[in-house]
mmCIF file of C-alpha atoms in Angstrom:
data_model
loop_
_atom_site.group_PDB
_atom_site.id
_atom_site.type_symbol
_atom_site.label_atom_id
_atom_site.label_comp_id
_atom_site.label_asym_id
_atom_site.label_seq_id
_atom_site.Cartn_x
_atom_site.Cartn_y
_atom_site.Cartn_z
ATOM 1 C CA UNK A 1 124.874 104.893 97.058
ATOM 2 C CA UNK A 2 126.562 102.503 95.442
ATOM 3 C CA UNK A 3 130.420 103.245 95.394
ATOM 4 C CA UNK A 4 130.645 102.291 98.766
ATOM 5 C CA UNK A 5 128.847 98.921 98.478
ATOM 6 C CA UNK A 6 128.651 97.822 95.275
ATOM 7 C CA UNK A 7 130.614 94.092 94.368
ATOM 8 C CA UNK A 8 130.664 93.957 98.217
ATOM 9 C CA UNK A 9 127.922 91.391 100.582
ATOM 10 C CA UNK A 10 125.746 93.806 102.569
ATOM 11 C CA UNK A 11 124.631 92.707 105.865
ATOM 12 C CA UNK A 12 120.987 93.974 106.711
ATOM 13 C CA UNK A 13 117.569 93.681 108.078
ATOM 14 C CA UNK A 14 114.461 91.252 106.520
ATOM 15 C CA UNK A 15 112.148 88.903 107.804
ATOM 16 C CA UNK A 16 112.368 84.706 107.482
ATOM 17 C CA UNK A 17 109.260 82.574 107.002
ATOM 18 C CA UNK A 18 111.165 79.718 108.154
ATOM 19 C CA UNK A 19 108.303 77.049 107.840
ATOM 20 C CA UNK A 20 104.550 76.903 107.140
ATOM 21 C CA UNK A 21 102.084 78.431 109.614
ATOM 22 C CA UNK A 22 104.516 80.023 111.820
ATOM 23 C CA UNK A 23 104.854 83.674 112.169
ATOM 24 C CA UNK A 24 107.771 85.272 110.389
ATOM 25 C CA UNK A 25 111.122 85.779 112.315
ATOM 26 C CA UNK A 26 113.024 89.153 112.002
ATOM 27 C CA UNK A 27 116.803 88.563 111.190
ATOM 28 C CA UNK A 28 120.093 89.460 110.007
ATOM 29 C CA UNK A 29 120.692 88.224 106.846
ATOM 30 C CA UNK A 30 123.805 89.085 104.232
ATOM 31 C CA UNK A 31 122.926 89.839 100.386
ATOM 32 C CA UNK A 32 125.371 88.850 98.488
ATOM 33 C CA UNK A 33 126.221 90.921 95.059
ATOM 34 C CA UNK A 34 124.144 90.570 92.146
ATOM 35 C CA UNK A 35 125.229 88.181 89.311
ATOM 36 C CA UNK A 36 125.404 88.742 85.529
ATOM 37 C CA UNK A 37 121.677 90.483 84.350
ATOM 38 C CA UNK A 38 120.763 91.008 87.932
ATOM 39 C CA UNK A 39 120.325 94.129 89.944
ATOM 40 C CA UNK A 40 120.549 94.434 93.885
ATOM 41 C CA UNK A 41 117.838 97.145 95.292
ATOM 42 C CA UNK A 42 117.429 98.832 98.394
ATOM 43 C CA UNK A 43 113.563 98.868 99.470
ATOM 44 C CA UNK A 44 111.876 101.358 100.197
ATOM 45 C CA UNK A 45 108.816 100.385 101.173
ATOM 46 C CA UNK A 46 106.939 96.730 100.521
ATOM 47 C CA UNK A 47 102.690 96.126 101.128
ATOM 48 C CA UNK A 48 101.363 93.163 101.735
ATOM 49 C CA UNK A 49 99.755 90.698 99.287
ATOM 50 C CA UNK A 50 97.372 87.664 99.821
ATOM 51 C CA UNK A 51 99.519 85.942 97.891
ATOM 52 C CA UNK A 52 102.485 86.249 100.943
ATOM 53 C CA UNK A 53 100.069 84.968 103.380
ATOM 54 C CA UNK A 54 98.817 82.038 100.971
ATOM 55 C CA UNK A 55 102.506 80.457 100.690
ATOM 56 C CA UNK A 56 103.323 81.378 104.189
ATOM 57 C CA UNK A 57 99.900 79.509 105.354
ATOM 58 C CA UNK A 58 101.092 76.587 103.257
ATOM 59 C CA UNK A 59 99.009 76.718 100.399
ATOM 60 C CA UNK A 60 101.078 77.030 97.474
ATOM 61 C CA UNK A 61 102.404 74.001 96.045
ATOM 62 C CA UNK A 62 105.766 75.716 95.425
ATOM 63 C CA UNK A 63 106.096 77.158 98.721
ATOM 64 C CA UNK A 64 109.873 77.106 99.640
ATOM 65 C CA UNK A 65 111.642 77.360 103.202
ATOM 66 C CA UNK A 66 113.629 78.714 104.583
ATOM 67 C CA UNK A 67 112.191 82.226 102.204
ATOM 68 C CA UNK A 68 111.942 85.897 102.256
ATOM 69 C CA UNK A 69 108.481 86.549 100.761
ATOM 70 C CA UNK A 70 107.134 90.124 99.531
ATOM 71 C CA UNK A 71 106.786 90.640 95.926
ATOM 72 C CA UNK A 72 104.684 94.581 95.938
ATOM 73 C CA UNK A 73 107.455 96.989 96.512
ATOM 74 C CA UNK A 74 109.283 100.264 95.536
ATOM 75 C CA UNK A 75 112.931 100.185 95.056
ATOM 76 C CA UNK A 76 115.814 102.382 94.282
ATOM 77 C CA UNK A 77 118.966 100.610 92.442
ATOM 78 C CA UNK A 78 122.228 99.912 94.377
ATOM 79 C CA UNK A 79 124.474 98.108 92.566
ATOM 80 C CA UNK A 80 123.690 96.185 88.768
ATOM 81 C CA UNK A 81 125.613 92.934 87.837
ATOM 82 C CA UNK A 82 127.407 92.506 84.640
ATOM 83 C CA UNK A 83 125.655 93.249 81.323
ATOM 84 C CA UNK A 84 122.727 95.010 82.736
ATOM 85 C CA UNK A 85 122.374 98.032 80.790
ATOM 86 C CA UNK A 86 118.082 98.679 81.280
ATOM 87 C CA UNK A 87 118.755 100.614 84.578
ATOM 88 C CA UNK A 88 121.875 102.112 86.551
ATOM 89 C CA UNK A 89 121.979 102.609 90.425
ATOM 90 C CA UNK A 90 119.653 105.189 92.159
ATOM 91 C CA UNK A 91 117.284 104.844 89.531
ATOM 92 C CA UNK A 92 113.945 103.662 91.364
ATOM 93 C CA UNK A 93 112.228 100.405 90.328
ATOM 94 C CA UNK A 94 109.212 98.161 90.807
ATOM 95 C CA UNK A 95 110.026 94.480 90.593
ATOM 96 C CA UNK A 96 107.856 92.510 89.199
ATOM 97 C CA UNK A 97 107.054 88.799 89.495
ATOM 98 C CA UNK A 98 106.105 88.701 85.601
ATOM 99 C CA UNK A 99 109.274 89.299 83.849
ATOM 100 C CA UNK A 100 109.782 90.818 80.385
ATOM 101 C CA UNK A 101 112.815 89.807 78.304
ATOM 102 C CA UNK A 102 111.618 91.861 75.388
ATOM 103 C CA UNK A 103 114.236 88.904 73.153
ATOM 104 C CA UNK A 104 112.985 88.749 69.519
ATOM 105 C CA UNK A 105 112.926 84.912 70.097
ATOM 106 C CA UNK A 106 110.420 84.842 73.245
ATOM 107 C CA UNK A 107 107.538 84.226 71.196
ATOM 108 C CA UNK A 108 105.866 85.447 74.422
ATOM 109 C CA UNK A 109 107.000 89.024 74.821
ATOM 110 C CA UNK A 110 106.614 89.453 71.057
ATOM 111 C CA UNK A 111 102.861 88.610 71.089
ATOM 112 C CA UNK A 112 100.217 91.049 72.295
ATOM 113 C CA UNK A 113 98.248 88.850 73.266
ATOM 114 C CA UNK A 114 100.246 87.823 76.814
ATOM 115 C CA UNK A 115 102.343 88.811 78.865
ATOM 116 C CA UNK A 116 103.274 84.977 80.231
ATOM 117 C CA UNK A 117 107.373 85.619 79.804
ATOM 118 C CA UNK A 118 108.895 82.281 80.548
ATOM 119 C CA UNK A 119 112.222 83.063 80.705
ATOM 120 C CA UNK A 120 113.462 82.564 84.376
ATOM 121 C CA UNK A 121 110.178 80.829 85.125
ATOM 122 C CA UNK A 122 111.368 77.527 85.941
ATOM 123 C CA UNK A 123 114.141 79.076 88.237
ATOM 124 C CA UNK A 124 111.665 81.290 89.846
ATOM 125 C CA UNK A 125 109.742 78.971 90.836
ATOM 126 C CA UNK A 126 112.482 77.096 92.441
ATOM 127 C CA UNK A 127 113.055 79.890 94.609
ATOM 128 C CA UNK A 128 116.525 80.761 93.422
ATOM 129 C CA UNK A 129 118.214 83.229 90.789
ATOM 130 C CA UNK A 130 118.087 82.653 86.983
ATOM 131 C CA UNK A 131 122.139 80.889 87.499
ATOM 132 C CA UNK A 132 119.935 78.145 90.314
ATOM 133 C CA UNK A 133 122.004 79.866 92.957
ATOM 134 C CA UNK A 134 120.507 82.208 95.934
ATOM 135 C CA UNK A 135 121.625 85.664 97.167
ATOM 136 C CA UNK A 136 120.524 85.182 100.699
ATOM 137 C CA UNK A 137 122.785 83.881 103.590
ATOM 138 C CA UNK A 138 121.350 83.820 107.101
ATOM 139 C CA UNK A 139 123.630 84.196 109.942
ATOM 140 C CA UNK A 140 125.154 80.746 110.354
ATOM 141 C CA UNK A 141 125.991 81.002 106.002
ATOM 142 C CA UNK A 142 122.849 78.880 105.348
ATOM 143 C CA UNK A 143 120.976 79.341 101.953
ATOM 144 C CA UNK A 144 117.342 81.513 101.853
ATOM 145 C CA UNK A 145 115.185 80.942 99.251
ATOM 146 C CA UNK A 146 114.287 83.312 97.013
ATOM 147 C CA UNK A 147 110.361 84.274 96.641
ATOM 148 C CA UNK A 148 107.998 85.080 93.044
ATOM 149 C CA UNK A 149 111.456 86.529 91.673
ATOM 150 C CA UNK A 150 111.379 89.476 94.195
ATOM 151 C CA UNK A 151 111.593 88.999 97.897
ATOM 152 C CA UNK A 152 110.820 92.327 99.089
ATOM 153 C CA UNK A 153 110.209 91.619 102.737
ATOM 154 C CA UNK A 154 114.400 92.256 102.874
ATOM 155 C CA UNK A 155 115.676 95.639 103.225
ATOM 156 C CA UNK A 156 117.797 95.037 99.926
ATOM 157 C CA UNK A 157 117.106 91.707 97.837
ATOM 158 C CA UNK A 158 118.711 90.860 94.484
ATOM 159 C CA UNK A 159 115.825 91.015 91.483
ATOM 160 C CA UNK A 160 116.446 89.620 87.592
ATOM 161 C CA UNK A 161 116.726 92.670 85.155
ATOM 162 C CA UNK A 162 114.298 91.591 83.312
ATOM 163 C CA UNK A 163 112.103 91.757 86.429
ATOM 164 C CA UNK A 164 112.753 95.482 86.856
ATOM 165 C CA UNK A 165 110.167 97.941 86.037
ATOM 166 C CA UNK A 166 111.994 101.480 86.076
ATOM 167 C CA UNK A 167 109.590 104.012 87.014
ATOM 168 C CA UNK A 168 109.316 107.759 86.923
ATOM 169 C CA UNK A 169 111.811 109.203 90.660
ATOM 170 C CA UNK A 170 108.950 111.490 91.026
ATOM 171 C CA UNK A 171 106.421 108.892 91.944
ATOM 172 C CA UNK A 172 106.527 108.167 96.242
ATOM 173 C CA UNK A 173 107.564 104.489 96.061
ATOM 174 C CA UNK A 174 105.589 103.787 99.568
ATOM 175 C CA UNK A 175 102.619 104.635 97.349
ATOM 176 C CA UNK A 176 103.217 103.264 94.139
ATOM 177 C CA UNK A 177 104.687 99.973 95.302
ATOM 178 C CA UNK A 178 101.027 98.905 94.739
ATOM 179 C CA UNK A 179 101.346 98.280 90.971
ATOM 180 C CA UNK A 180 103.789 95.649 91.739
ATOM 181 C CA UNK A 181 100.648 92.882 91.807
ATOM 182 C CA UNK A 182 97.165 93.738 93.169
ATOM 183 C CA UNK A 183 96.100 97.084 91.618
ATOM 184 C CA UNK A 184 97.471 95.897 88.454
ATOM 185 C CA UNK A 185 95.874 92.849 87.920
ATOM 186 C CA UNK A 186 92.438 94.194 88.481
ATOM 187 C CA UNK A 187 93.041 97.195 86.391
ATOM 188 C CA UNK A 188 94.962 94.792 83.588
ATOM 189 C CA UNK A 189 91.554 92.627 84.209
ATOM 190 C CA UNK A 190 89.401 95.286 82.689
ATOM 191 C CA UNK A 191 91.489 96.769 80.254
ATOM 192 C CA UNK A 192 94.017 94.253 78.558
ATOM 193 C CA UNK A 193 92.180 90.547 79.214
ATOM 194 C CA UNK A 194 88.489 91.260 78.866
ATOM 195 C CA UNK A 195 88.846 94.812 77.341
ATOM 196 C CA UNK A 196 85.794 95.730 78.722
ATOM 197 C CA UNK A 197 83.515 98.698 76.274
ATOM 198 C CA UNK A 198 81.568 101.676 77.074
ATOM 199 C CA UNK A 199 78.256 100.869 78.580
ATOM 200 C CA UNK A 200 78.631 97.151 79.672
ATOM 201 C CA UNK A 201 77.804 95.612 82.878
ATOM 202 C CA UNK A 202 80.025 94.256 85.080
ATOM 203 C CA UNK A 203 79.931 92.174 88.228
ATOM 204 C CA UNK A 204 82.543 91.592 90.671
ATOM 205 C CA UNK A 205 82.825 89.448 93.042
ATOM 206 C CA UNK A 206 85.482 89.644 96.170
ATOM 207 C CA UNK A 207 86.017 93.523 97.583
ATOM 208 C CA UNK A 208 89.377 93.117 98.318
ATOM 209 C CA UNK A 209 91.813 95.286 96.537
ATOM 210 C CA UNK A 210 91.824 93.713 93.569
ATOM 211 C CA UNK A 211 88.156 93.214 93.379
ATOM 212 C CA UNK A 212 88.040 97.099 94.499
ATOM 213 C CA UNK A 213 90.547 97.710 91.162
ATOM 214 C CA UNK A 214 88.588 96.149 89.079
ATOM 215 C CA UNK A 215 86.092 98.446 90.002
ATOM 216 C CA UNK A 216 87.666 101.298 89.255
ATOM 217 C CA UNK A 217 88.872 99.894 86.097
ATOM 218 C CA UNK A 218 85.345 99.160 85.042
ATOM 219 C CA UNK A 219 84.332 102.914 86.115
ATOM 220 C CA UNK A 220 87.274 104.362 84.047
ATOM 221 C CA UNK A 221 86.269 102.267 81.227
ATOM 222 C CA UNK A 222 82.891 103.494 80.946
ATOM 223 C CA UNK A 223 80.787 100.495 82.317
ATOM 224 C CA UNK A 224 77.088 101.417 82.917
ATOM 225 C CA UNK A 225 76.054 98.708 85.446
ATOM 226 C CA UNK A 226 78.552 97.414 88.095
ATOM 227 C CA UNK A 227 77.475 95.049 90.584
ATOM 228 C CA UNK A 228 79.598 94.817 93.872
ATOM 229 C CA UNK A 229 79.069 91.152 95.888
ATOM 230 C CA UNK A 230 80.875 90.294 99.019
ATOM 231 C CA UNK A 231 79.289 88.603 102.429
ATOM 232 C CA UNK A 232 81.108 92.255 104.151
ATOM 233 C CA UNK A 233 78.471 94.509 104.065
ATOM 234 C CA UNK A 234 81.064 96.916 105.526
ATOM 235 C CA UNK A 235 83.091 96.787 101.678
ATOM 236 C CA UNK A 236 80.138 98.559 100.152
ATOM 237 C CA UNK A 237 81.149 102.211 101.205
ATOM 238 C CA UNK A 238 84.426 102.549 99.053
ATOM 239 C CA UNK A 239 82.879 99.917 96.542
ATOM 240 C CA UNK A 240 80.252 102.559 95.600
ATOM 241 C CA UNK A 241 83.107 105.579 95.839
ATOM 242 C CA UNK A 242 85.044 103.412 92.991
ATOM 243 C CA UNK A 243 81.977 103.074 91.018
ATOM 244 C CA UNK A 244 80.187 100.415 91.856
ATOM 245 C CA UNK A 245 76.223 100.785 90.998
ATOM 246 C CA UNK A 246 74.808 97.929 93.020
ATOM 247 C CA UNK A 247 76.075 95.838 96.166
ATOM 248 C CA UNK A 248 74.690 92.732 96.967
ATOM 249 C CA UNK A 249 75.679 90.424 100.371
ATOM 250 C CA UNK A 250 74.991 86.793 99.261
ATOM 251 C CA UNK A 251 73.469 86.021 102.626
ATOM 252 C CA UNK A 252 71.283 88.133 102.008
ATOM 253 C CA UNK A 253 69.691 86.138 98.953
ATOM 254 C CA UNK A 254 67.476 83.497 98.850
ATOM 255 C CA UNK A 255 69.036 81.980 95.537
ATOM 256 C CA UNK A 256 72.414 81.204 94.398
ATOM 257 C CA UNK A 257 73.682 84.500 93.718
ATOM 258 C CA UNK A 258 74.142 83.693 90.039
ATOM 259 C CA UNK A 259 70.513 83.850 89.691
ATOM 260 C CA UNK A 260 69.929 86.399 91.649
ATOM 261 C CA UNK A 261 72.295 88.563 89.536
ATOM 262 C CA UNK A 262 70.866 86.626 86.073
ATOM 263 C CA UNK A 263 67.378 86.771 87.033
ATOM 264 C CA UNK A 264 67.078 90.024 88.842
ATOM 265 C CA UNK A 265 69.069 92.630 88.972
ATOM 266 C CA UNK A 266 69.755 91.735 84.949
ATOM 267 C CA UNK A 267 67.690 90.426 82.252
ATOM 268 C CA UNK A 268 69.943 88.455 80.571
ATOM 269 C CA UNK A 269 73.168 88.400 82.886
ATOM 270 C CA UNK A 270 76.211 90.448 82.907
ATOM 271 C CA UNK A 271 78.904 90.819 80.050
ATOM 272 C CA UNK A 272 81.661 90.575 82.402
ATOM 273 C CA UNK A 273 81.854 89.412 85.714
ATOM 274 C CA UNK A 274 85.231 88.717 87.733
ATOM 275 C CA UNK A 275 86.084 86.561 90.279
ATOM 276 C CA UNK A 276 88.785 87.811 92.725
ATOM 277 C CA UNK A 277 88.113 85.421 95.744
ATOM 278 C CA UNK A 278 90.018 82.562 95.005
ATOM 279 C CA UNK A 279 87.044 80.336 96.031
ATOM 280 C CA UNK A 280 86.117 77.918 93.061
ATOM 281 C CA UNK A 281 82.518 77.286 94.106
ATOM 282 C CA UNK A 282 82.618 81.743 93.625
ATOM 283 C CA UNK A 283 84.099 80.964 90.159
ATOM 284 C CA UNK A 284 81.115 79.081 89.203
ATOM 285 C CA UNK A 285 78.883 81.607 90.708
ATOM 286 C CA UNK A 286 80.773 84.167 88.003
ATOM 287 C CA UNK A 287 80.471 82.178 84.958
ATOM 288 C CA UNK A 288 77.253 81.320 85.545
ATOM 289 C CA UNK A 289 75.660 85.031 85.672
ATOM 290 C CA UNK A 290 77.362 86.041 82.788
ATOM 291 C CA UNK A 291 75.126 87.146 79.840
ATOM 292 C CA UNK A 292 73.791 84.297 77.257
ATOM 293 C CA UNK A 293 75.169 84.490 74.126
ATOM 294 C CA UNK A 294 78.694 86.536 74.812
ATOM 295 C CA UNK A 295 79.045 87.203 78.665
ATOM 296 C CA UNK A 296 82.526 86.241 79.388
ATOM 297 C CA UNK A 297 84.417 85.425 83.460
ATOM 298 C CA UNK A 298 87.644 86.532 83.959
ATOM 299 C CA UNK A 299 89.667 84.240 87.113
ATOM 300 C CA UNK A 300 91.721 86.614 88.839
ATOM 301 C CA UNK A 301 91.559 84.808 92.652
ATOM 302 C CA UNK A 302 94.361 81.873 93.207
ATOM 303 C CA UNK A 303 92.415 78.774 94.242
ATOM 304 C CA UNK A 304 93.800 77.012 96.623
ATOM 305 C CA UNK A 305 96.670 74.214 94.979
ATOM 306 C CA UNK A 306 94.131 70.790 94.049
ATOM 307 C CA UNK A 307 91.259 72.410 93.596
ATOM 308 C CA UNK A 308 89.421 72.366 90.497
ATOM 309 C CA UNK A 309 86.330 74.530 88.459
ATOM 310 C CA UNK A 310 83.311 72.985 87.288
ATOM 311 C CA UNK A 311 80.266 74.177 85.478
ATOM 312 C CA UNK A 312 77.460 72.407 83.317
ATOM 313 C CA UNK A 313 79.268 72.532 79.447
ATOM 314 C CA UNK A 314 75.635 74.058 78.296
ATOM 315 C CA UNK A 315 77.155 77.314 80.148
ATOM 316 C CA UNK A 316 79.659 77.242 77.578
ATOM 317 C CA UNK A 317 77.919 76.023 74.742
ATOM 318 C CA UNK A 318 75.214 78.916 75.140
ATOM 319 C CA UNK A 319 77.928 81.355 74.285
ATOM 320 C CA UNK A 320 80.122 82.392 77.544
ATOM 321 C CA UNK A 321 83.372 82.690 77.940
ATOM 322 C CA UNK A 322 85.479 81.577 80.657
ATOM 323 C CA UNK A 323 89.117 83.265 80.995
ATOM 324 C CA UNK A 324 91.693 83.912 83.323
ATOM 325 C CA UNK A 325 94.523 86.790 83.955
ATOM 326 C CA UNK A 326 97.660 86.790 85.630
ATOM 327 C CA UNK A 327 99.261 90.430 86.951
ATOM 328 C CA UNK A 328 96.188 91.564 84.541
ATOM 329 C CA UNK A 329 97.953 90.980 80.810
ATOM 330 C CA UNK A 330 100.480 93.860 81.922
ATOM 331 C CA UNK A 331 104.151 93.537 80.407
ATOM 332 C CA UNK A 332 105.784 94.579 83.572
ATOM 333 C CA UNK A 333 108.789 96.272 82.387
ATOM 334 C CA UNK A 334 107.197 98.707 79.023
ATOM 335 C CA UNK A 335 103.433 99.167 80.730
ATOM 336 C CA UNK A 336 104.067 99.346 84.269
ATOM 337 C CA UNK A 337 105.443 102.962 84.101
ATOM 338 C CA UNK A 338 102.956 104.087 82.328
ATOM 339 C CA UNK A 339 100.213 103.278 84.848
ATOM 340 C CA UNK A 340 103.242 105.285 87.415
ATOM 341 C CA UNK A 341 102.681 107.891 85.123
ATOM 342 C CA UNK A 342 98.747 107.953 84.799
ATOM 343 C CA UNK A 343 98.883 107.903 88.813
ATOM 344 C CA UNK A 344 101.415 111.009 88.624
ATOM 345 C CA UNK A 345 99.024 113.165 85.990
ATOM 346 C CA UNK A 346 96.018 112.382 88.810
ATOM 347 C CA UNK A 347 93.991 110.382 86.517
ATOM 348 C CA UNK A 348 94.541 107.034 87.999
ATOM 349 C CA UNK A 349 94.281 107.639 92.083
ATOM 350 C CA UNK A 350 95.539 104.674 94.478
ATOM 351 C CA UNK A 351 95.983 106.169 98.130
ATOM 352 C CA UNK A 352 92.747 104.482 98.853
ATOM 353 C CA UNK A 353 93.640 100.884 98.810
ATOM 354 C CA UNK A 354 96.494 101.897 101.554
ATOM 355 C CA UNK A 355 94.534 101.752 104.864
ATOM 356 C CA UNK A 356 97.227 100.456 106.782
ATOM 357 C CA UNK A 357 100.808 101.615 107.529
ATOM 358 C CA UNK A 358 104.015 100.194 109.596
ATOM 359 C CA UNK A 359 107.331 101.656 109.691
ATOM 360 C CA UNK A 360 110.745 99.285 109.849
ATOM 361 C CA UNK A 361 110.845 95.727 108.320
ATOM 362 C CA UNK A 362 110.057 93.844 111.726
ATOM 363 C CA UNK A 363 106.641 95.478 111.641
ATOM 364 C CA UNK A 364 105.730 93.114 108.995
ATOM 365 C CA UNK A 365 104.126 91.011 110.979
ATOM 366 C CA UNK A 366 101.868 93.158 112.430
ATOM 367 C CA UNK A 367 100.968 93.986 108.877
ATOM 368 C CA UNK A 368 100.389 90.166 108.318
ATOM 369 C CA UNK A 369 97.731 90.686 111.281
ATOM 370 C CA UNK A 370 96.156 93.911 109.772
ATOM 371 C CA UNK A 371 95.757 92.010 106.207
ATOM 372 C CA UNK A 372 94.068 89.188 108.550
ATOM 373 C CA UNK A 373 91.863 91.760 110.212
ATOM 374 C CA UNK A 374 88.994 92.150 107.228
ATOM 375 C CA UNK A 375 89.917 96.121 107.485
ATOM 376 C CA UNK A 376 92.757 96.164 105.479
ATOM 377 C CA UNK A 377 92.885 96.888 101.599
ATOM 378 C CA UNK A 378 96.768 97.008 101.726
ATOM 379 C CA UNK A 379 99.466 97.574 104.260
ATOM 380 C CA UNK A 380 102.660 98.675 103.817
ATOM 381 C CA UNK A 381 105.710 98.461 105.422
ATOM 382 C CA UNK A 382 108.535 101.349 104.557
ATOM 383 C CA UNK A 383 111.754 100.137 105.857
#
């Protein structure tokens, strides 16, 4: 695969968000070669994330355009810039928007206790390569920027080594392209930021994937009591298949749901509850039906950019916790193939998040729709 193109532009298919709000435009774009400690991929297949539709709805503050978004895909190595020695063409790969340098100086990647790797962060964020150059030329030679360090939405993109988690080739990349963000974080929720024990109670709130993840994380972890809440009645079904105990609709309360959850269906409250809706007034709601003494919230939803959370400090000063996660405490590049692995042995299941599938990159918009449609778990898109 890569004899023929490697140290050589490669023309190819992906699709633009050329501006806020407006639908994404199918085009011809050129990749150019990767750079020192980069790697160019070919990918396989990319689903879609809310994240994508938050920046390409205008609501992140370091939205970029022109960009090619995408950031939960499966990959298989075509060429590797100079000095990359981690992974080799045809090996297959999930990039991943939390890097891991692994340096003995990133006082980051050498504590357990996060995975926040800072290292091209500033440069990520900027939407362009580690060097502050891009890879992506559209047709008239004009700059793309780059998106969350991946920009899978491209039928090859150009990815930081340090952002490349090699995975097992047995493992069908349309499939497992979903540890690249959602199913991870709400997995990496349970386990690595709350470390949630045998025989607690949990409440969720959101039914999306993630919220549906951290589910099943909470089920594999041995909680006794896991309470499902989402105003889509129609979530419940698979909510109760992952392990949830109890489902409650909001609407269908006539408390705030915090009390419901505190008052009622508890004694005392939960000792975790997660918030995967992105709604701050939802945040609240988690906090605040956590368990007196020790219950602690874990923030997995991105509010959108200016808002802030608020609570009464007596929440706080009667003994909760309030926490947040980001691509659930994984480090992408050591733990990521090990939940490929878990999902290989059949003790970690993900085909049903994918409810949803589109074949060739220019179907991505339709996937935007099916995302939109309040259906949809995850789509994805094998190019």
């Amino acid at each position: 695969m890569s004899s023929a193109t490697a140290g050589a532009p490669i023309k190819c298919k992906a699709m633009v968000a050329r501006g806020p709000k407006q639908p994404m435009v199918e085009e011809e774009i050129t990749v150019m070669p990767p750079q020192a400690g980069e790697v160019r991929v070919k990918v396989i297949a990319n689903a879609l994330c809310h994240t994508d539709i938050y920046t390409l709805d205008g609501h992140d503050p370091e939205g970029l355009f022109p960009c090619i978004l995408g950031h939960e895909a499966g990959c298989v190595v075509e060429s590797v810039g100079e000095g990359v020695t981690s992974v080799k063409p045809g090996d297959h790969v999930i990039p991943c928007y939390t890097p891991q340098c692994c340096e003995t100086t990133c006082v980051f990647c050498q504590s357990p206790k996060t995975n926040l790797c800072p290292k091209i962060r500033g440069t990520q964020g900027q939407g362009v390569m580690p060097d502050g150059t891009v890879r992506f030329k559209d047709k008239d030679g004009k700059d793309i920027f780059h998106f969350m360090g991946c920009s899978t939405m491209s039928e090859y993109t150009v990815i930081a080594e340090i952002s490349c988690a090699k995975i097992n080739p047995d493992a069908a990349l349309e499939k497992v392209c979903l540890f690249g963000c959602g199913i991870s974080t709400g997995l990496g929720a349970v386990w690595n930021t709350c470390k949630v024990e045998t025989n607690s109670t949990v409440a969720v709130f959101g039914l999306g994937a993630v919220g549906l993840s951290v589910i099943q994380g909470a089920k594999i972890a041995g909680a006794i009591k896991i309470i499902a809440v989402d105003v889509n009645p129609k979530k419940f079904e698979i909510a109760k298949q992952l392990g949830a105990t109890d489902c409650v609709n909001p609407k269908d309360i006539d408390k705030p749901i915090q009390q419901h959850i505190a008052g009622v269906m508890t004694q005392w409250g939960v000792d975790y509850s997660f918030d995967c809706t992105g709604k701050t007034e939802i945040m609240r709601a988690a906090l605040e039906c956590c368990h007196r003494g020790w219950g602690t919230s874990c923030i997995i939803g991105v509010a959108a950019s200016g808002h802030e959370i608020s609570t009464r400090p007596f929440q706080l000063v009667t003994g909760r916790v309030w926490k947040g996660t980001a691509f659930g405490g994984f480090k992408s590049r050591s733990q990521v193939p090990v939940l490929v692995e878990r999902n290989l042995r059949g003790d970690l299941d993900i085909d049903h998040y994918i409810t949803h599938r589109f074949k060739g990159v220019g179907e991505t918009n339709a996937a935007v729709d099916a995302l939109h449609s309040g259906d949809c778990l995850r789509a994805v898109v094998e190019y």
